[in-house]
Amino acid sequence: MIAVTALASITGRANAVRIGQGFDIHPFCPGRALVLGGVRIPSEEGLAGHSDADAVLHAVTDAVLGALGAGDIGRLFPDTDPRNRGRDSREFVREAMRVAEARGWCVGNVDVTVVCEKPRLAPHVERMREALAELLAVDPDAVGIKATTAEGIGEIGKGKALAASAVVLLARKEK
Ligand code: MG
């Protein structure tokens, strides 16, 4: 009954919430720093990519843009643009948040899953949550980050790549 009432209160306020999802995958390569969720993580290898290859922030950026119907990270920040080379991916999230705020939305919560065989992310999850919370202007308890493995299956399972998916809920800002 509570759920029905909550749903009625949401549907009664047209366009009160938006949901978006994002996904990203990058291959590992030697000689690069591993940056995930805006946090540098000790690792033998980093991720290959045009920017700093932060797959978590790329998935989060796409989730925010998706909720807004505002295109995707590749459209906003093409990898053919030399200005995006080696770029700090926190700037991508900040730009997506700028668009969200300009349109009257704020983040309700975000939930991220990272899939990789290595390195072990558990020791770094709290720092990643805090970094994401700051970027998205929410409390850390509105940020979920889970790490899992691919159980040896496929390229991710062989430790050759890392994938991240994110779901973001946007809420109408109070006027
Ligand atoms: Mg990417």
XYZ file of N, CA and C and ligand atoms in Angstrom:
526
model
N 0.837 -1.215 0.000
C 0.000 0.000 0.000
C 0.865 1.256 0.000
N 1.936 1.172 0.815
C 2.848 2.325 0.863
C 3.437 2.561 -0.524
N 3.821 1.453 -1.205
C 4.412 1.581 -2.545
C 3.421 2.212 -3.511
N 2.151 1.797 -3.412
C 1.127 2.338 -4.314
C 0.963 3.833 -4.071
N 0.946 4.215 -2.785
C 0.800 5.631 -2.441
C 1.986 6.430 -2.966
N 3.196 5.859 -2.792
C 4.401 6.547 -3.268
C 4.345 6.719 -4.772
N 3.920 5.665 -5.465
C 3.839 5.735 -6.928
C 2.825 6.796 -7.347
N 1.704 6.831 -6.620
C 0.672 7.820 -6.957
C 1.211 9.230 -6.759
N 2.019 9.402 -5.685
C 2.527 10.755 -5.445
C 3.545 11.140 -6.509
N 4.266 10.152 -7.038
C 5.220 10.450 -8.116
C 4.475 10.748 -9.414
N 3.529 9.863 -9.757
C 2.834 10.059 -11.035
C 1.945 11.300 -10.976
N 1.526 11.662 -9.746
C 0.739 12.878 -9.585
C 1.555 14.125 -9.871
N 2.855 14.011 -9.674
C 3.746 15.129 -10.009
C 4.480 14.749 -11.290
N 3.901 15.144 -12.390
C 4.451 14.742 -13.678
C 5.912 15.144 -13.781
N 6.721 14.204 -14.269
C 8.125 14.532 -14.527
C 8.903 14.869 -13.252
N 8.582 14.181 -12.134
C 9.260 14.484 -10.868
C 10.583 13.747 -10.741
N 10.703 12.610 -11.415
C 11.955 11.860 -11.367
C 12.307 11.364 -12.763
N 13.581 11.136 -12.965
C 14.094 10.578 -14.218
C 15.111 9.504 -13.866
N 15.198 8.459 -14.674
C 16.218 7.444 -14.461
C 17.103 7.357 -15.701
N 18.377 7.088 -15.488
C 19.302 6.925 -16.609
C 20.298 5.830 -16.302
N 20.781 5.182 -17.340
C 21.805 4.158 -17.128
C 22.949 4.366 -18.099
N 24.126 3.931 -17.664
C 25.303 4.054 -18.518
C 26.175 2.820 -18.388
N 26.934 2.552 -19.431
C 27.843 1.396 -19.443
C 29.125 1.807 -20.145
N 30.245 1.262 -19.663
C 31.511 1.526 -20.345
C 32.467 0.363 -20.134
N 33.352 0.194 -21.067
C 34.378 -0.856 -20.965
C 35.670 -0.335 -21.574
N 36.783 -0.601 -20.913
C 38.098 -0.216 -21.433
C 39.066 -1.379 -21.264
N 39.989 -1.546 -22.204
C 41.018 -2.585 -22.044
C 42.139 -2.108 -21.114
N 42.720 -3.048 -20.384
C 43.908 -2.732 -19.589
C 45.101 -2.569 -20.513
N 46.022 -1.706 -20.123
C 47.288 -1.615 -20.846
C 48.368 -1.160 -19.874
N 49.609 -1.602 -20.126
C 50.694 -1.206 -19.229
C 51.048 0.271 -19.396
N 51.656 0.829 -18.375
C 52.168 2.189 -18.491
C 51.139 3.276 -18.292
N 49.952 2.909 -17.817
C 48.932 3.925 -17.536
C 48.515 3.807 -16.072
N 48.120 4.940 -15.488
C 47.588 4.919 -14.124
C 46.144 4.423 -14.171
N 45.739 3.680 -13.145
C 44.345 3.236 -13.058
C 43.567 4.257 -12.231
N 42.579 4.875 -12.869
C 41.726 5.859 -12.194
C 40.287 5.385 -12.315
N 39.628 5.208 -11.187
C 38.235 4.750 -11.182
C 37.426 5.593 -10.206
N 36.328 6.127 -10.674
C 35.507 6.971 -9.811
C 36.250 8.212 -9.360
N 37.221 8.639 -10.162
C 37.998 9.821 -9.817
C 39.094 9.556 -8.807
N 39.326 8.274 -8.491
C 40.321 7.900 -7.484
C 41.428 7.095 -8.150
N 42.664 7.462 -7.857
C 43.804 6.712 -8.400
C 44.003 5.454 -7.565
N 44.049 4.310 -8.237
C 44.092 3.024 -7.551
C 45.392 2.301 -7.900
N 46.142 1.868 -6.887
C 47.401 1.165 -7.170
C 47.134 -0.089 -8.017
N 47.859 -0.203 -9.125
C 47.616 -1.313 -10.045
C 48.819 -1.458 -10.974
N 49.100 -2.692 -11.372
C 50.196 -2.903 -12.320
C 49.905 -2.260 -13.668
N 48.619 -2.223 -14.015
C 48.213 -1.668 -15.307
C 47.085 -0.666 -15.115
N 46.979 0.251 -16.056
C 45.834 1.146 -16.096
C 44.938 0.773 -17.257
N 44.011 1.667 -17.594
C 43.103 1.408 -18.707
C 43.492 2.266 -19.901
N 43.414 1.662 -21.078
C 43.679 2.397 -22.310
C 42.466 3.242 -22.644
N 42.710 4.420 -23.178
C 41.595 5.280 -23.582
C 42.115 6.654 -23.944
N 41.252 7.425 -24.588
C 41.640 8.756 -25.053
C 41.814 9.708 -23.874
N 40.861 9.649 -22.931
C 40.933 10.480 -21.721
C 41.740 9.714 -20.673
N 41.433 9.937 -19.384
C 42.097 9.144 -18.354
C 41.479 7.742 -18.232
N 40.479 7.467 -19.078
C 39.872 6.124 -19.204
C 39.182 5.662 -17.917
N 38.629 6.611 -17.164
C 37.916 6.279 -15.931
C 36.527 5.730 -16.297
N 36.456 4.403 -16.425
C 35.227 3.758 -16.916
C 34.044 4.014 -15.984
N 34.324 4.152 -14.678
C 33.229 4.416 -13.726
C 32.614 5.788 -14.010
N 33.466 6.793 -14.142
C 32.926 8.135 -14.390
C 32.309 8.255 -15.777
N 32.803 7.485 -16.740
C 32.180 7.511 -18.065
C 30.776 6.916 -17.996
N 30.620 5.813 -17.248
C 29.291 5.200 -17.108
C 28.351 6.145 -16.364
N 28.861 6.809 -15.334
C 28.030 7.746 -14.559
C 27.633 8.943 -15.424
N 28.590 9.462 -16.188
C 28.285 10.593 -17.084
C 27.186 10.215 -18.061
N 27.301 9.020 -18.665
C 26.277 8.583 -19.615
C 24.933 8.356 -18.933
N 24.951 7.909 -17.680
C 23.690 7.701 -16.959
C 22.980 9.035 -16.735
N 23.745 10.057 -16.333
C 23.147 11.385 -16.115
C 22.619 11.943 -17.437
N 23.454 11.853 -18.485
C 23.027 12.365 -19.798
C 21.815 11.591 -20.309
N 21.813 10.279 -20.069
C 20.685 9.447 -20.515
C 19.391 9.853 -19.836
N 19.456 10.116 -18.538
C 18.254 10.534 -17.804
C 17.710 11.849 -18.356
N 18.612 12.677 -18.873
C 18.208 13.981 -19.408
C 17.809 13.903 -20.878
N 18.038 12.753 -21.507
C 17.834 12.665 -22.946
C 18.781 13.611 -23.674
N 19.988 13.764 -23.118
C 20.928 14.782 -23.622
C 22.110 14.157 -24.352
N 21.883 13.039 -25.024
C 22.963 12.456 -25.817
C 23.868 11.592 -24.971
N 25.135 11.513 -25.366
C 26.057 10.659 -24.631
C 27.441 11.300 -24.580
N 28.309 10.660 -23.828
C 29.634 11.216 -23.557
C 30.441 11.385 -24.851
N 30.237 10.459 -25.788
C 30.973 10.537 -27.046
C 30.563 11.737 -27.880
N 29.302 12.159 -27.728
C 28.822 13.310 -28.483
C 29.324 14.614 -27.856
N 29.318 14.622 -26.505
C 29.778 15.833 -25.813
C 31.292 15.997 -25.875
N 31.976 14.853 -25.765
C 33.447 14.901 -25.677
C 34.044 13.902 -26.670
N 34.028 14.220 -27.970
C 34.497 13.262 -28.973
C 35.977 12.891 -28.778
N 36.292 11.599 -29.015
C 37.694 11.200 -28.841
C 38.556 11.629 -30.024
N 37.927 12.330 -30.976
C 38.702 12.923 -32.073
C 39.190 14.325 -31.694
N 38.701 14.828 -30.555
C 39.063 16.178 -30.110
C 40.324 16.100 -29.251
N 41.423 16.717 -29.711
C 42.676 16.627 -28.952
C 42.563 17.201 -27.542
N 41.575 18.095 -27.309
C 41.412 18.664 -25.957
C 40.999 17.598 -24.945
N 40.441 16.477 -25.454
C 39.985 15.427 -24.537
C 41.070 14.392 -24.252
N 42.240 14.558 -24.890
C 43.305 13.569 -24.693
C 43.835 13.635 -23.261
N 43.835 12.490 -22.601
C 44.350 12.414 -21.237
C 43.520 13.199 -20.227
N 42.318 13.606 -20.637
C 41.516 14.511 -19.812
C 40.997 13.832 -18.544
N 40.941 14.598 -17.475
C 40.396 14.151 -16.197
C 38.887 13.943 -16.379
N 38.421 12.700 -16.209
C 37.015 12.395 -16.487
C 36.054 13.066 -15.521
N 36.575 13.597 -14.395
C 35.684 14.342 -13.495
C 35.083 15.534 -14.229
N 35.798 16.044 -15.231
C 35.266 17.174 -16.001
C 34.040 16.753 -16.818
N 33.990 15.488 -17.247
C 32.828 15.004 -18.002
C 31.598 14.956 -17.088
N 31.821 14.463 -15.860
C 30.699 14.392 -14.909
C 30.221 15.803 -14.572
N 31.182 16.699 -14.334
C 30.805 18.079 -13.978
C 29.985 18.719 -15.093
N 30.346 18.441 -16.350
C 29.586 19.019 -17.463
C 28.179 18.420 -17.523
N 28.065 17.102 -17.325
C 26.741 16.477 -17.314
C 25.896 17.055 -16.172
N 26.526 17.277 -15.008
C 25.803 17.855 -13.873
C 25.399 19.304 -14.147
N 26.249 20.008 -14.873
C 25.902 21.389 -15.224
C 24.636 21.412 -16.077
N 24.562 20.463 -17.041
C 23.375 20.378 -17.901
C 22.157 20.013 -17.050
N 22.320 19.038 -16.143
C 21.205 18.607 -15.292
C 20.683 19.774 -14.457
N 21.617 20.481 -13.817
C 21.199 21.582 -12.938
C 20.537 22.702 -13.739
N 21.067 22.973 -14.936
C 20.483 24.019 -15.773
C 19.048 23.680 -16.163
N 18.766 22.365 -16.241
C 17.412 21.944 -16.608
C 16.534 21.687 -15.388
N 17.064 21.965 -14.198
C 16.242 21.864 -12.991
C 16.266 20.512 -12.310
N 17.332 19.719 -12.563
C 17.405 18.389 -11.949
C 18.589 18.284 -11.002
N 18.415 17.469 -9.963
C 19.547 17.107 -9.106
C 19.577 15.583 -8.995
N 20.701 15.052 -8.528
C 20.823 13.598 -8.409
C 20.151 13.135 -7.111
N 19.330 12.093 -7.223
C 18.751 11.460 -6.039
C 19.716 10.435 -5.484
N 20.077 9.472 -6.319
C 21.105 8.498 -5.925
C 21.716 7.890 -7.175
N 22.836 7.210 -6.987
C 23.531 6.543 -8.085
C 23.966 5.171 -7.596
N 23.944 4.211 -8.494
C 24.388 2.862 -8.149
C 25.275 2.341 -9.275
N 26.484 1.923 -8.904
C 27.506 1.539 -9.889
C 27.947 0.102 -9.641
N 28.144 -0.646 -10.715
C 28.783 -1.963 -10.617
C 30.034 -1.960 -11.479
N 31.148 -2.349 -10.889
C 32.408 -2.469 -11.633
C 32.701 -3.959 -11.778
N 33.063 -4.383 -12.988
C 33.396 -5.783 -13.233
C 34.843 -5.877 -13.681
N 35.671 -6.521 -12.871
C 37.071 -6.745 -13.240
C 37.631 -7.884 -12.394
N 38.687 -8.480 -12.888
C 39.347 -9.557 -12.146
C 40.383 -8.998 -11.173
N 40.972 -7.876 -11.562
C 42.012 -7.251 -10.745
C 42.058 -5.762 -11.073
N 42.558 -4.930 -10.203
C 42.939 -5.244 -8.821
C 41.696 -5.383 -7.942
N 41.909 -5.770 -6.684
C 40.808 -5.848 -5.749
C 40.372 -4.430 -5.390
N 39.094 -4.133 -5.590
C 38.643 -2.749 -5.420
C 38.100 -2.447 -4.032
N 37.787 -3.490 -3.270
C 37.152 -3.280 -1.958
C 37.867 -2.242 -1.092
N 39.214 -2.261 -1.037
C 39.879 -1.271 -0.166
C 39.691 0.170 -0.633
N 39.221 0.363 -1.860
C 39.138 1.709 -2.433
C 37.712 2.214 -2.604
N 36.750 1.342 -2.315
C 35.349 1.684 -2.587
C 34.896 2.914 -1.794
N 35.312 3.024 -0.540
C 34.843 4.168 0.258
C 35.347 5.491 -0.309
N 36.613 5.498 -0.729
C 37.148 6.732 -1.333
C 36.423 7.059 -2.637
N 36.100 6.005 -3.415
C 35.367 6.227 -4.663
C 33.979 6.787 -4.379
N 33.323 6.253 -3.344
C 31.977 6.755 -2.985
C 32.044 8.226 -2.606
N 33.051 8.575 -1.806
C 33.168 9.972 -1.377
C 33.439 10.885 -2.565
N 34.299 10.428 -3.480
C 34.621 11.250 -4.656
C 33.381 11.437 -5.537
N 32.631 10.346 -5.728
C 31.420 10.440 -6.554
C 30.366 11.308 -5.884
N 30.242 11.170 -4.562
C 29.259 11.972 -3.830
C 29.531 13.459 -4.031
N 30.818 13.825 -3.969
C 31.165 15.236 -4.149
C 30.834 15.701 -5.566
N 31.170 14.863 -6.553
C 30.904 15.239 -7.949
C 29.420 15.395 -8.231
N 28.605 14.538 -7.600
C 27.175 14.517 -7.899
C 26.352 15.326 -6.900
N 27.051 15.953 -5.938
C 26.388 16.793 -4.927
C 25.331 16.024 -4.143
N 25.731 14.822 -3.685
C 24.837 14.018 -2.831
C 25.637 13.526 -1.626
N 24.919 12.990 -0.620
C 25.602 12.368 0.513
C 26.196 11.035 0.062
N 27.289 10.604 0.700
C 27.875 9.307 0.314
C 26.891 8.143 0.407
N 25.883 8.250 1.281
C 24.931 7.130 1.370
C 23.979 7.075 0.178
N 24.067 8.059 -0.712
C 23.294 8.009 -1.960
C 24.143 7.465 -3.108
N 25.331 6.957 -2.769
C 26.244 6.408 -3.783
C 26.522 4.943 -3.471
N 26.118 4.060 -4.370
C 26.431 2.638 -4.243
C 27.522 2.269 -5.226
N 28.551 1.587 -4.755
C 29.583 1.063 -5.666
C 29.827 -0.385 -5.296
N 29.553 -1.276 -6.236
C 29.823 -2.699 -6.011
C 30.877 -3.155 -7.002
N 31.746 -4.034 -6.526
C 32.746 -4.618 -7.414
C 32.480 -6.112 -7.503
N 32.561 -6.633 -8.719
C 32.398 -8.065 -8.901
C 33.387 -8.535 -9.957
N 33.508 -9.838 -10.130
C 34.400 -10.363 -11.165
C 33.559 -11.045 -12.250
N 34.217 -11.392 -13.338
C 33.527 -12.082 -14.434
C 33.750 -13.590 -14.345
N 34.260 -14.049 -13.181
C 34.433 -15.497 -12.955
C 35.266 -16.150 -14.055
N 36.248 -15.407 -14.564
C 37.139 -15.976 -15.573
C 36.573 -16.017 -16.976
N 35.370 -15.477 -17.153
C 34.704 -15.584 -18.465
C 35.063 -14.384 -19.355
N 35.408 -14.669 -20.576
C 35.618 -13.622 -21.576
C 36.859 -12.782 -21.312
N 36.944 -11.663 -22.041
C 38.129 -10.801 -21.934
C 38.245 -10.187 -20.546
N 37.109 -9.805 -19.969
C 37.149 -9.247 -18.606
C 37.630 -10.325 -17.647
N 37.123 -11.519 -17.838
C 37.508 -12.635 -16.971
C 38.976 -12.993 -17.077
N 39.566 -12.702 -18.239
C 41.004 -12.966 -18.431
C 41.851 -11.801 -17.923
N 41.189 -10.784 -17.366
C 41.925 -9.646 -16.812
C 42.402 -8.673 -17.870
N 41.793 -8.744 -19.067
C 42.241 -7.866 -20.152
C 41.434 -6.578 -20.252
N 40.321 -6.510 -19.522
C 39.464 -5.325 -19.610
C 38.689 -5.146 -18.318
N 38.131 -3.958 -18.173
C 37.302 -3.622 -17.008
C 36.038 -2.947 -17.524
N 34.898 -3.314 -16.956
C 33.626 -2.702 -17.357
C 32.945 -2.081 -16.149
N 32.145 -1.068 -16.416
C 31.374 -0.433 -15.340
C 29.988 -0.094 -15.858
N 28.985 -0.291 -15.007
C 27.639 0.159 -15.353
C 27.127 1.030 -14.221
N 26.256 1.959 -14.564
C 25.739 2.893 -13.566
C 24.274 3.180 -13.827
N 23.528 3.311 -12.757
C 22.142 3.779 -12.821
C 22.045 5.023 -11.951
N 21.417 6.062 -12.496
C 21.272 7.324 -11.763
C 19.804 7.699 -11.719
N 19.355 8.149 -10.551
C 18.023 8.729 -10.439
C 18.163 10.236 -10.295
N 17.462 10.954 -11.161
C 17.431 12.417 -11.037
C 16.086 12.827 -10.439
N 16.117 13.849 -9.625
C 14.888 14.372 -9.031
C 14.778 15.853 -9.364
N 13.553 16.320 -9.505
C 13.321 17.746 -9.739
C 13.819 18.551 -8.551
N 14.587 19.584 -8.822
C 15.061 20.433 -7.724
C 13.891 21.200 -7.142
N 13.903 21.365 -5.808
C 12.873 22.173 -5.153
C 13.016 23.601 -5.645
N 11.879 24.210 -5.922
C 11.973 25.600 -6.401
C 11.960 26.565 -5.228
Mg 34.966 5.283 -21.747
